[in-house]
Amino acid sequence: MMTKTRYVVLALGIVISLHYILSFSHEEYGRLMSFDSLRNQWKGVPVQKSDAQTHVWHEPPYKTPVPEKYYLQPNSTVARRANAVIFMLARNSDLKGIVQSMTQLEASFNGKFGYPYVFLNEEPFSDEFKRSVTALTQSKIEFGLIPRDIWYQPDWIDEAKAAASRQDMVDHKVIYGWSVPYRNMCRFNSGYFYRHELLQKYRYYWRVDPDVKFFCTLDYDPFLFMQDENKKYGFTISLPEYERTIPTLWAAVKEFIAENPELVSPDNAMGFLSDDGGQSYNNCHFWSNFEIADLDLWRGEAYTKFFAHLEAKGGFYYERWGDAPVHSIGAALFARKDQIHFFDDIGYRHEPIQHCPQPPAHTRGQCKCNMGDNFDREGWSCLNRYDRIFT
């Protein structure tokens, strides 16, 4: 018989595996079950008990409301903007999902604030794609091609070793275990997207994926909030990574810290990443399909050296290191903990998980989501770790 611990690991593996299906194959969304139906299948699988599971909601200390001064007053116009962009990585086949995401983002936020878009693709965007998305907004849109040398698997990777690792993942039923294109995407998002020429002129970005949903009216500018309050990284959902995809990642991180202690922020968020002071990784990460962040965090000396260290290990191909844990570890180590912000008031869904704001944010934002369907309340949410770094 399986132990309770192994049941928990199995349940977490299923949840995190869904992340890989949904963040790469947007065309599969309609064929996947809802989170509720999956949860019903897991009846009897023990998970850590929490107030969330009994629907007792306590206002957590990590909720820091955005000050009133950032809100757009009724009948007023936008007085200033940050140097920021909405960034979307997409393929021509993602058009339907892009239309959904853009339509909701324009209605809830960008129709009022008018930030530009940058679309990147490893292949040229079709005329149909360009016409369709251009019709959705009054904002400027730029379409860019990703250079081959920063998208495809590098020549120096030992393909025999990489193929053996991929086969092992297939044998263990790891989602996208065999996929090289998925690994290309993770590597690009981890260390190259912010180097693209179309993003060089911007300081802040909001990553938006195809097929996501935005539930609430956003009457303030999160970019100005990030800029004026000196925030570096913002998120809505956090959860554990699928451990089998990153078996040696933390060893590489510890090696980097030992070699470059001066690059780690003295007031960092290691408490989010590790439950034992950095000896091991608890697998918690910010779900990077939503992130509002300072591009200079990735352009700085610390993250530049950190990514180069990880790149040299080959773990993006010899294993399957994702951009979510890589970005999360980078933000937690190289920014101060008070520079990481939980955007509690932004209602967001990336199948099959959603963040639905609670009162009073739910009412103020006129949110169109069920407050009871909120991943913050699930036993495997990592928000308790985020809370811990401030207490």
Tab-separated table of C-alpha atoms in Angstrom:
chain	number	residue	atom	x	y	z
A	1	MET	CA	0.000	0.000	0.000
A	2	MET	CA	1.092	3.533	-0.686
A	3	THR	CA	1.882	5.718	2.303
A	4	LYS	CA	0.073	8.996	2.932
A	5	THR	CA	3.218	10.884	1.921
A	6	ARG	CA	3.324	9.127	-1.439
A	7	TYR	CA	-0.354	9.961	-2.006
A	8	VAL	CA	0.386	13.627	-1.377
A	9	VAL	CA	3.319	13.540	-3.796
A	10	LEU	CA	1.130	11.851	-6.412
A	11	ALA	CA	-1.585	14.503	-6.047
A	12	LEU	CA	0.949	17.317	-6.337
A	13	GLY	CA	2.477	15.680	-9.378
A	14	ILE	CA	-0.903	15.584	-11.113
A	15	VAL	CA	-1.575	19.251	-10.356
A	16	ILE	CA	1.808	20.468	-11.490
A	17	SER	CA	1.778	18.279	-14.585
A	18	LEU	CA	-1.359	20.118	-15.679
A	19	HIS	CA	0.647	23.334	-15.636
A	20	TYR	CA	2.833	21.994	-18.445
A	21	ILE	CA	-0.082	20.901	-20.563
A	22	LEU	CA	-1.829	24.205	-20.185
A	23	SER	CA	1.077	26.628	-20.465
A	24	PHE	CA	2.287	25.175	-23.773
A	25	SER	CA	-0.574	23.502	-25.663
A	26	HIS	CA	-3.292	26.117	-25.592
A	27	GLU	CA	-5.297	24.250	-28.221
A	28	GLU	CA	-5.846	21.462	-25.676
A	29	TYR	CA	-7.768	23.658	-23.203
A	30	GLY	CA	-11.232	22.615	-24.321
A	31	ARG	CA	-10.414	18.937	-23.940
A	32	LEU	CA	-9.225	19.193	-20.333
A	33	MET	CA	-11.365	18.702	-17.264
A	34	SER	CA	-12.038	21.507	-14.806
A	35	PHE	CA	-10.131	21.752	-11.552
A	36	ASP	CA	-13.331	20.880	-9.649
A	37	SER	CA	-13.796	17.648	-11.574
A	38	LEU	CA	-10.158	16.754	-11.018
A	39	ARG	CA	-10.519	17.471	-7.316
A	40	ASN	CA	-13.521	15.129	-7.205
A	41	GLN	CA	-11.337	12.389	-8.667
A	42	TRP	CA	-8.850	12.921	-5.830
A	43	LYS	CA	-11.380	12.227	-3.070
A	44	GLY	CA	-9.648	10.282	-0.361
A	45	VAL	CA	-6.199	11.514	-1.288
A	46	PRO	CA	-4.880	13.118	1.895
A	47	VAL	CA	-3.471	16.649	1.651
A	48	GLN	CA	-2.350	19.088	4.292
A	49	LYS	CA	-5.429	20.322	6.167
A	50	SER	CA	-5.958	24.060	6.259
A	51	ASP	CA	-8.540	26.677	7.144
A	52	ALA	CA	-8.936	27.135	3.397
A	53	GLN	CA	-10.364	23.662	2.966
A	54	THR	CA	-13.047	24.323	5.576
A	55	HIS	CA	-13.851	27.665	3.929
A	56	VAL	CA	-12.744	29.715	6.930
A	57	TRP	CA	-11.031	32.731	5.461
A	58	HIS	CA	-8.560	34.798	7.476
A	59	GLU	CA	-7.193	38.049	6.079
A	60	PRO	CA	-3.498	37.191	5.601
A	61	PRO	CA	-0.754	39.688	6.399
A	62	TYR	CA	0.775	39.415	2.929
A	63	LYS	CA	-2.121	41.344	1.398
A	64	THR	CA	-0.818	44.867	0.929
A	65	PRO	CA	-3.517	46.992	-0.740
A	66	VAL	CA	-2.498	49.293	-3.548
A	67	PRO	CA	-2.660	52.893	-2.232
A	68	GLU	CA	-5.627	54.983	-3.319
A	69	LYS	CA	-3.427	57.468	-5.151
A	70	TYR	CA	-2.823	54.946	-7.954
A	71	TYR	CA	-6.503	54.567	-8.810
A	72	LEU	CA	-8.005	56.343	-11.792
A	73	GLN	CA	-10.717	58.661	-10.511
A	74	PRO	CA	-14.168	58.722	-12.198
A	75	ASN	CA	-14.302	60.779	-15.408
A	76	SER	CA	-10.563	61.427	-15.242
A	77	THR	CA	-7.987	60.693	-17.927
A	78	VAL	CA	-4.664	58.901	-17.634
A	79	ALA	CA	-2.131	61.529	-16.594
A	80	ARG	CA	1.052	59.477	-16.889
A	81	ARG	CA	2.262	56.022	-17.826
A	82	ALA	CA	5.231	53.887	-16.961
A	83	ASN	CA	7.725	52.723	-19.569
A	84	ALA	CA	5.978	49.377	-19.893
A	85	VAL	CA	4.679	46.803	-22.356
A	86	ILE	CA	2.302	43.844	-22.507
A	87	PHE	CA	4.339	40.866	-23.688
A	88	MET	CA	2.814	37.841	-25.417
A	89	LEU	CA	4.698	34.780	-26.687
A	90	ALA	CA	2.451	33.049	-29.201
A	91	ARG	CA	2.181	30.988	-32.347
A	92	ASN	CA	-0.155	31.547	-35.273
A	93	SER	CA	-2.189	28.569	-34.035
A	94	ASP	CA	-2.795	30.423	-30.754
A	95	LEU	CA	-4.920	33.098	-32.431
A	96	LYS	CA	-8.236	32.063	-30.875
A	97	GLY	CA	-6.722	32.000	-27.403
A	98	ILE	CA	-4.957	35.317	-27.965
A	99	VAL	CA	-8.243	36.931	-28.980
A	100	GLN	CA	-9.829	35.752	-25.726
A	101	SER	CA	-6.959	37.018	-23.564
A	102	MET	CA	-6.635	40.373	-25.316
A	103	THR	CA	-10.367	41.044	-25.388
A	104	GLN	CA	-10.633	40.559	-21.633
A	105	LEU	CA	-7.441	42.480	-20.855
A	106	GLU	CA	-8.555	45.419	-22.987
A	107	ALA	CA	-11.996	45.470	-21.338
A	108	SER	CA	-10.693	45.164	-17.790
A	109	PHE	CA	-7.561	47.313	-17.987
A	110	ASN	CA	-5.747	48.310	-21.131
A	111	GLY	CA	-8.631	49.962	-22.965
A	112	LYS	CA	-8.298	52.720	-20.345
A	113	PHE	CA	-4.518	52.814	-19.937
A	114	GLY	CA	-3.307	52.190	-23.488
A	115	TYR	CA	-0.069	50.245	-23.043
A	116	PRO	CA	1.635	48.824	-26.152
A	117	TYR	CA	1.952	45.124	-27.010
A	118	VAL	CA	4.919	43.069	-28.198
A	119	PHE	CA	4.242	39.653	-29.760
A	120	LEU	CA	7.097	37.202	-30.293
A	121	ASN	CA	7.111	33.944	-32.272
A	122	GLU	CA	9.794	31.551	-33.466
A	123	GLU	CA	8.133	31.704	-36.895
A	124	PRO	CA	6.795	34.763	-38.777
A	125	PHE	CA	3.311	35.829	-37.756
A	126	SER	CA	0.703	35.377	-40.467
A	127	ASP	CA	-1.178	38.308	-41.960
A	128	GLU	CA	-4.385	36.890	-40.498
A	129	PHE	CA	-2.872	36.846	-37.012
A	130	LYS	CA	-1.662	40.429	-37.328
A	131	ARG	CA	-4.977	41.729	-38.674
A	132	SER	CA	-6.997	39.940	-36.016
A	133	VAL	CA	-5.057	41.174	-32.984
A	134	THR	CA	-4.576	44.696	-34.340
A	135	ALA	CA	-8.362	45.037	-34.541
A	136	LEU	CA	-8.688	44.358	-30.802
A	137	THR	CA	-6.894	47.434	-29.474
A	138	GLN	CA	-6.090	51.073	-30.109
A	139	SER	CA	-2.625	50.524	-28.652
A	140	LYS	CA	0.575	50.107	-30.605
A	141	ILE	CA	1.495	46.503	-31.489
A	142	GLU	CA	4.877	45.191	-32.622
A	143	PHE	CA	5.437	41.680	-33.977
A	144	GLY	CA	8.871	40.118	-33.613
A	145	LEU	CA	10.719	37.006	-34.767
A	146	ILE	CA	12.818	35.077	-32.251
A	147	PRO	CA	16.354	34.426	-33.590
A	148	ARG	CA	17.138	30.747	-34.081
A	149	ASP	CA	20.190	30.801	-31.810
A	150	ILE	CA	18.124	31.769	-28.752
A	151	TRP	CA	15.182	29.467	-29.406
A	152	TYR	CA	16.489	26.094	-30.552
A	153	GLN	CA	18.535	23.592	-28.560
A	154	PRO	CA	22.202	24.724	-28.560
A	155	ASP	CA	24.730	22.694	-30.532
A	156	TRP	CA	26.847	22.115	-27.429
A	157	ILE	CA	24.124	20.077	-25.732
A	158	ASP	CA	24.997	16.357	-25.737
A	159	GLU	CA	21.970	15.096	-27.665
A	160	ALA	CA	22.528	11.464	-26.663
A	161	LYS	CA	22.493	12.449	-22.982
A	162	ALA	CA	19.482	14.739	-23.502
A	163	ALA	CA	17.589	12.032	-25.409
A	164	ALA	CA	18.279	9.486	-22.671
A	165	SER	CA	16.891	11.927	-20.097
A	166	ARG	CA	13.807	12.593	-22.218
A	167	GLN	CA	13.190	8.871	-22.567
A	168	ASP	CA	13.468	8.428	-18.807
A	169	MET	CA	10.811	11.116	-18.354
A	170	VAL	CA	8.583	9.411	-20.894
A	171	ASP	CA	9.042	6.124	-19.026
A	172	HIS	CA	7.942	7.882	-15.828
A	173	LYS	CA	4.999	9.569	-17.597
A	174	VAL	CA	6.296	13.114	-17.065
A	175	ILE	CA	4.187	15.594	-19.036
A	176	TYR	CA	6.105	16.853	-22.078
A	177	GLY	CA	8.903	14.546	-21.059
A	178	TRP	CA	9.965	14.071	-24.679
A	179	SER	CA	9.261	17.588	-25.929
A	180	VAL	CA	12.248	19.605	-27.106
A	181	PRO	CA	10.038	22.555	-28.222
A	182	TYR	CA	8.705	22.841	-24.681
A	183	ARG	CA	12.255	22.995	-23.374
A	184	ASN	CA	13.092	25.642	-25.973
A	185	MET	CA	10.232	27.756	-24.655
A	186	CYS	CA	11.287	27.370	-21.009
A	187	ARG	CA	14.877	28.323	-21.782
A	188	PHE	CA	13.793	31.319	-23.871
A	189	ASN	CA	11.444	32.610	-21.167
A	190	SER	CA	14.084	32.032	-18.493
A	191	GLY	CA	16.976	33.882	-20.049
A	192	TYR	CA	16.336	35.396	-23.448
A	193	PHE	CA	12.929	37.027	-23.951
A	194	TYR	CA	14.022	40.247	-22.230
A	195	ARG	CA	17.045	40.499	-24.550
A	196	HIS	CA	14.919	40.684	-27.696
A	197	GLU	CA	15.368	43.946	-29.562
A	198	LEU	CA	11.666	44.836	-29.352
A	199	LEU	CA	11.766	44.760	-25.545
A	200	GLN	CA	14.983	46.723	-25.088
A	201	LYS	CA	13.251	50.091	-24.850
A	202	TYR	CA	10.927	49.024	-22.011
A	203	ARG	CA	11.456	48.841	-18.250
A	204	TYR	CA	8.376	46.873	-17.124
A	205	TYR	CA	6.301	44.097	-18.696
A	206	TRP	CA	3.097	42.180	-18.102
A	207	ARG	CA	3.259	38.647	-19.459
A	208	VAL	CA	-0.058	37.466	-20.890
A	209	ASP	CA	-0.616	33.973	-22.296
A	210	PRO	CA	-3.268	32.747	-24.731
A	211	ASP	CA	-6.539	31.430	-23.287
A	212	VAL	CA	-6.336	33.183	-19.917
A	213	LYS	CA	-9.182	35.030	-18.207
A	214	PHE	CA	-9.283	38.319	-16.312
A	215	PHE	CA	-12.258	38.653	-13.970
A	216	CYS	CA	-12.040	42.127	-12.467
A	217	THR	CA	-12.045	45.754	-13.517
A	218	LEU	CA	-8.613	47.191	-12.794
A	219	ASP	CA	-8.905	50.932	-12.155
A	220	TYR	CA	-5.285	51.519	-11.265
A	221	ASP	CA	-2.042	51.164	-13.182
A	222	PRO	CA	0.014	48.219	-11.839
A	223	PHE	CA	3.028	49.414	-13.821
A	224	LEU	CA	3.047	52.797	-12.057
A	225	PHE	CA	2.576	50.999	-8.743
A	226	MET	CA	5.590	48.792	-9.496
A	227	GLN	CA	7.637	51.791	-10.592
A	228	ASP	CA	6.798	54.208	-7.799
A	229	GLU	CA	6.931	51.632	-5.005
A	230	ASN	CA	10.164	50.068	-6.326
A	231	LYS	CA	8.634	46.622	-6.771
A	232	LYS	CA	10.509	44.077	-8.873
A	233	TYR	CA	8.173	41.107	-9.335
A	234	GLY	CA	4.403	40.637	-9.123
A	235	PHE	CA	2.321	37.431	-9.191
A	236	THR	CA	-1.191	36.093	-8.574
A	237	ILE	CA	-0.751	32.305	-8.123
A	238	SER	CA	1.989	30.235	-6.505
A	239	LEU	CA	2.284	26.455	-6.275
A	240	PRO	CA	4.869	23.653	-6.101
A	241	GLU	CA	6.902	22.555	-9.104
A	242	TYR	CA	6.824	18.960	-10.366
A	243	GLU	CA	9.995	17.684	-8.670
A	244	ARG	CA	10.963	15.128	-11.305
A	245	THR	CA	11.541	17.939	-13.841
A	246	ILE	CA	14.182	19.695	-11.694
A	247	PRO	CA	16.167	17.047	-9.757
A	248	THR	CA	19.481	18.967	-9.830
A	249	LEU	CA	18.236	22.563	-10.088
A	250	TRP	CA	18.619	23.382	-6.406
A	251	ALA	CA	22.125	21.917	-6.308
A	252	ALA	CA	23.031	24.312	-9.128
A	253	VAL	CA	21.421	27.190	-7.214
A	254	LYS	CA	23.340	26.394	-4.028
A	255	GLU	CA	26.563	26.198	-6.012
A	256	PHE	CA	25.897	29.638	-7.481
A	257	ILE	CA	25.123	31.130	-4.058
A	258	ALA	CA	28.332	29.677	-2.616
A	259	GLU	CA	30.369	31.149	-5.460
A	260	ASN	CA	28.585	34.533	-5.541
A	261	PRO	CA	27.312	35.347	-2.025
A	262	GLU	CA	27.666	39.079	-2.652
A	263	LEU	CA	25.012	38.940	-5.397
A	264	VAL	CA	22.266	37.636	-3.102
A	265	SER	CA	20.060	40.331	-1.561
A	266	PRO	CA	20.630	40.542	2.220
A	267	ASP	CA	16.868	40.853	2.766
A	268	ASN	CA	15.857	38.130	0.317
A	269	ALA	CA	12.868	35.791	0.155
A	270	MET	CA	14.689	32.510	0.768
A	271	GLY	CA	11.897	31.645	3.214
A	272	PHE	CA	9.531	31.276	0.263
A	273	LEU	CA	11.845	28.810	-1.498
A	274	SER	CA	13.122	26.717	1.372
A	275	ASP	CA	11.757	25.407	4.665
A	276	ASP	CA	15.226	24.722	6.105
A	277	GLY	CA	17.242	27.862	5.466
A	278	GLY	CA	18.298	26.968	1.938
A	279	GLN	CA	19.523	23.414	2.408
A	280	SER	CA	16.699	22.081	0.228
A	281	TYR	CA	14.092	23.477	-2.164
A	282	ASN	CA	10.431	23.154	-1.203
A	283	ASN	CA	9.558	23.436	-4.946
A	284	CYS	CA	7.410	26.555	-4.466
A	285	HIS	CA	7.318	28.983	-7.361
A	286	PHE	CA	5.291	31.841	-8.765
A	287	TRP	CA	3.201	30.708	-11.717
A	288	SER	CA	4.921	32.657	-14.470
A	289	ASN	CA	2.082	32.574	-17.013
A	290	PHE	CA	1.129	35.726	-15.104
A	291	GLU	CA	3.892	38.064	-14.077
A	292	ILE	CA	4.266	41.833	-13.928
A	293	ALA	CA	7.913	42.575	-13.429
A	294	ASP	CA	10.849	44.924	-13.788
A	295	LEU	CA	12.933	43.924	-16.799
A	296	ASP	CA	15.991	45.330	-15.057
A	297	LEU	CA	15.712	42.508	-12.524
A	298	TRP	CA	16.601	40.067	-15.319
A	299	ARG	CA	19.066	42.462	-16.994
A	300	GLY	CA	21.052	43.027	-13.802
A	301	GLU	CA	24.414	41.504	-12.982
A	302	ALA	CA	23.058	39.001	-10.455
A	303	TYR	CA	20.421	37.366	-12.666
A	304	THR	CA	22.645	37.560	-15.763
A	305	LYS	CA	25.347	35.552	-13.996
A	306	PHE	CA	22.743	33.258	-12.450
A	307	PHE	CA	21.178	32.364	-15.784
A	308	ALA	CA	24.608	31.851	-17.376
A	309	HIS	CA	25.408	29.437	-14.539
A	310	LEU	CA	22.195	27.482	-15.117
A	311	GLU	CA	22.620	27.556	-18.887
A	312	ALA	CA	26.080	26.004	-18.580
A	313	LYS	CA	24.621	23.118	-16.579
A	314	GLY	CA	22.388	22.159	-19.511
A	315	GLY	CA	19.452	21.460	-17.210
A	316	PHE	CA	16.918	22.996	-19.570
A	317	TYR	CA	17.588	20.007	-21.860
A	318	TYR	CA	19.185	17.331	-19.680
A	319	GLU	CA	16.243	17.709	-17.325
A	320	ARG	CA	13.287	20.020	-17.942
A	321	TRP	CA	13.868	23.178	-15.942
A	322	GLY	CA	10.907	25.527	-16.288
A	323	ASP	CA	10.969	29.296	-16.453
A	324	ALA	CA	8.584	29.487	-13.475
A	325	PRO	CA	11.015	28.064	-10.874
A	326	VAL	CA	13.975	29.812	-12.518
A	327	HIS	CA	12.278	33.228	-12.432
A	328	SER	CA	10.942	32.600	-8.936
A	329	ILE	CA	14.332	31.632	-7.546
A	330	GLY	CA	15.912	34.626	-9.277
A	331	ALA	CA	13.329	37.058	-7.895
A	332	ALA	CA	13.478	35.573	-4.407
A	333	LEU	CA	17.281	35.747	-4.234
A	334	PHE	CA	18.123	38.958	-6.070
A	335	ALA	CA	15.263	41.249	-5.033
A	336	ARG	CA	14.366	42.245	-1.510
A	337	LYS	CA	11.408	40.366	-0.124
A	338	ASP	CA	9.369	43.581	0.079
A	339	GLN	CA	9.925	44.067	-3.669
A	340	ILE	CA	7.839	40.973	-4.485
A	341	HIS	CA	4.135	41.795	-4.670
A	342	PHE	CA	1.052	39.583	-4.562
A	343	PHE	CA	-1.543	41.147	-6.894
A	344	ASP	CA	-4.476	39.935	-4.843
A	345	ASP	CA	-6.907	42.303	-6.581
A	346	ILE	CA	-6.294	40.977	-10.102
A	347	GLY	CA	-8.745	38.156	-10.784
A	348	TYR	CA	-7.062	35.655	-13.082
A	349	ARG	CA	-7.543	32.160	-14.464
A	350	HIS	CA	-5.131	29.922	-16.339
A	351	GLU	CA	-6.848	26.577	-16.719
A	352	PRO	CA	-7.525	24.801	-14.475
A	353	ILE	CA	-6.460	27.139	-11.646
A	354	GLN	CA	-7.689	30.588	-10.748
A	355	HIS	CA	-7.169	33.382	-8.278
A	356	CYS	CA	-10.420	35.114	-7.332
A	357	PRO	CA	-10.067	38.218	-5.124
A	358	GLN	CA	-11.826	38.223	-1.773
A	359	PRO	CA	-13.665	41.150	-0.134
A	360	PRO	CA	-13.211	44.082	-0.294
A	361	ALA	CA	-11.193	43.740	-3.529
A	362	HIS	CA	-13.848	41.512	-5.106
A	363	THR	CA	-16.539	44.181	-4.768
A	364	ARG	CA	-14.348	47.112	-5.746
A	365	GLY	CA	-13.137	45.347	-8.870
A	366	GLN	CA	-16.633	44.189	-9.838
A	367	CYS	CA	-15.088	40.733	-10.150
A	368	LYS	CA	-16.962	38.129	-12.164
A	369	CYS	CA	-15.648	35.030	-10.418
A	370	ASN	CA	-16.811	32.720	-7.653
A	371	MET	CA	-14.968	33.666	-4.456
A	372	GLY	CA	-15.095	30.041	-3.341
A	373	ASP	CA	-13.158	28.953	-6.423
A	374	ASN	CA	-9.855	30.423	-5.341
A	375	PHE	CA	-6.600	28.480	-5.456
A	376	ASP	CA	-5.255	30.455	-2.480
A	377	ARG	CA	-7.483	28.252	-0.334
A	378	GLU	CA	-6.140	24.919	-1.563
A	379	GLY	CA	-3.824	22.856	0.608
A	380	TRP	CA	-1.040	22.878	-1.988
A	381	SER	CA	-0.998	26.625	-2.594
A	382	CYS	CA	2.362	28.159	-1.683
A	383	LEU	CA	0.909	31.416	-0.371
A	384	ASN	CA	1.579	30.226	3.162
A	385	ARG	CA	5.298	30.287	2.299
A	386	TYR	CA	4.968	33.776	0.855
A	387	ASP	CA	3.230	34.807	4.081
A	388	ARG	CA	6.102	33.344	6.090
A	389	ILE	CA	8.718	35.715	4.675
A	390	PHE	CA	6.846	38.691	6.163
A	391	THR	CA	6.183	37.225	9.624
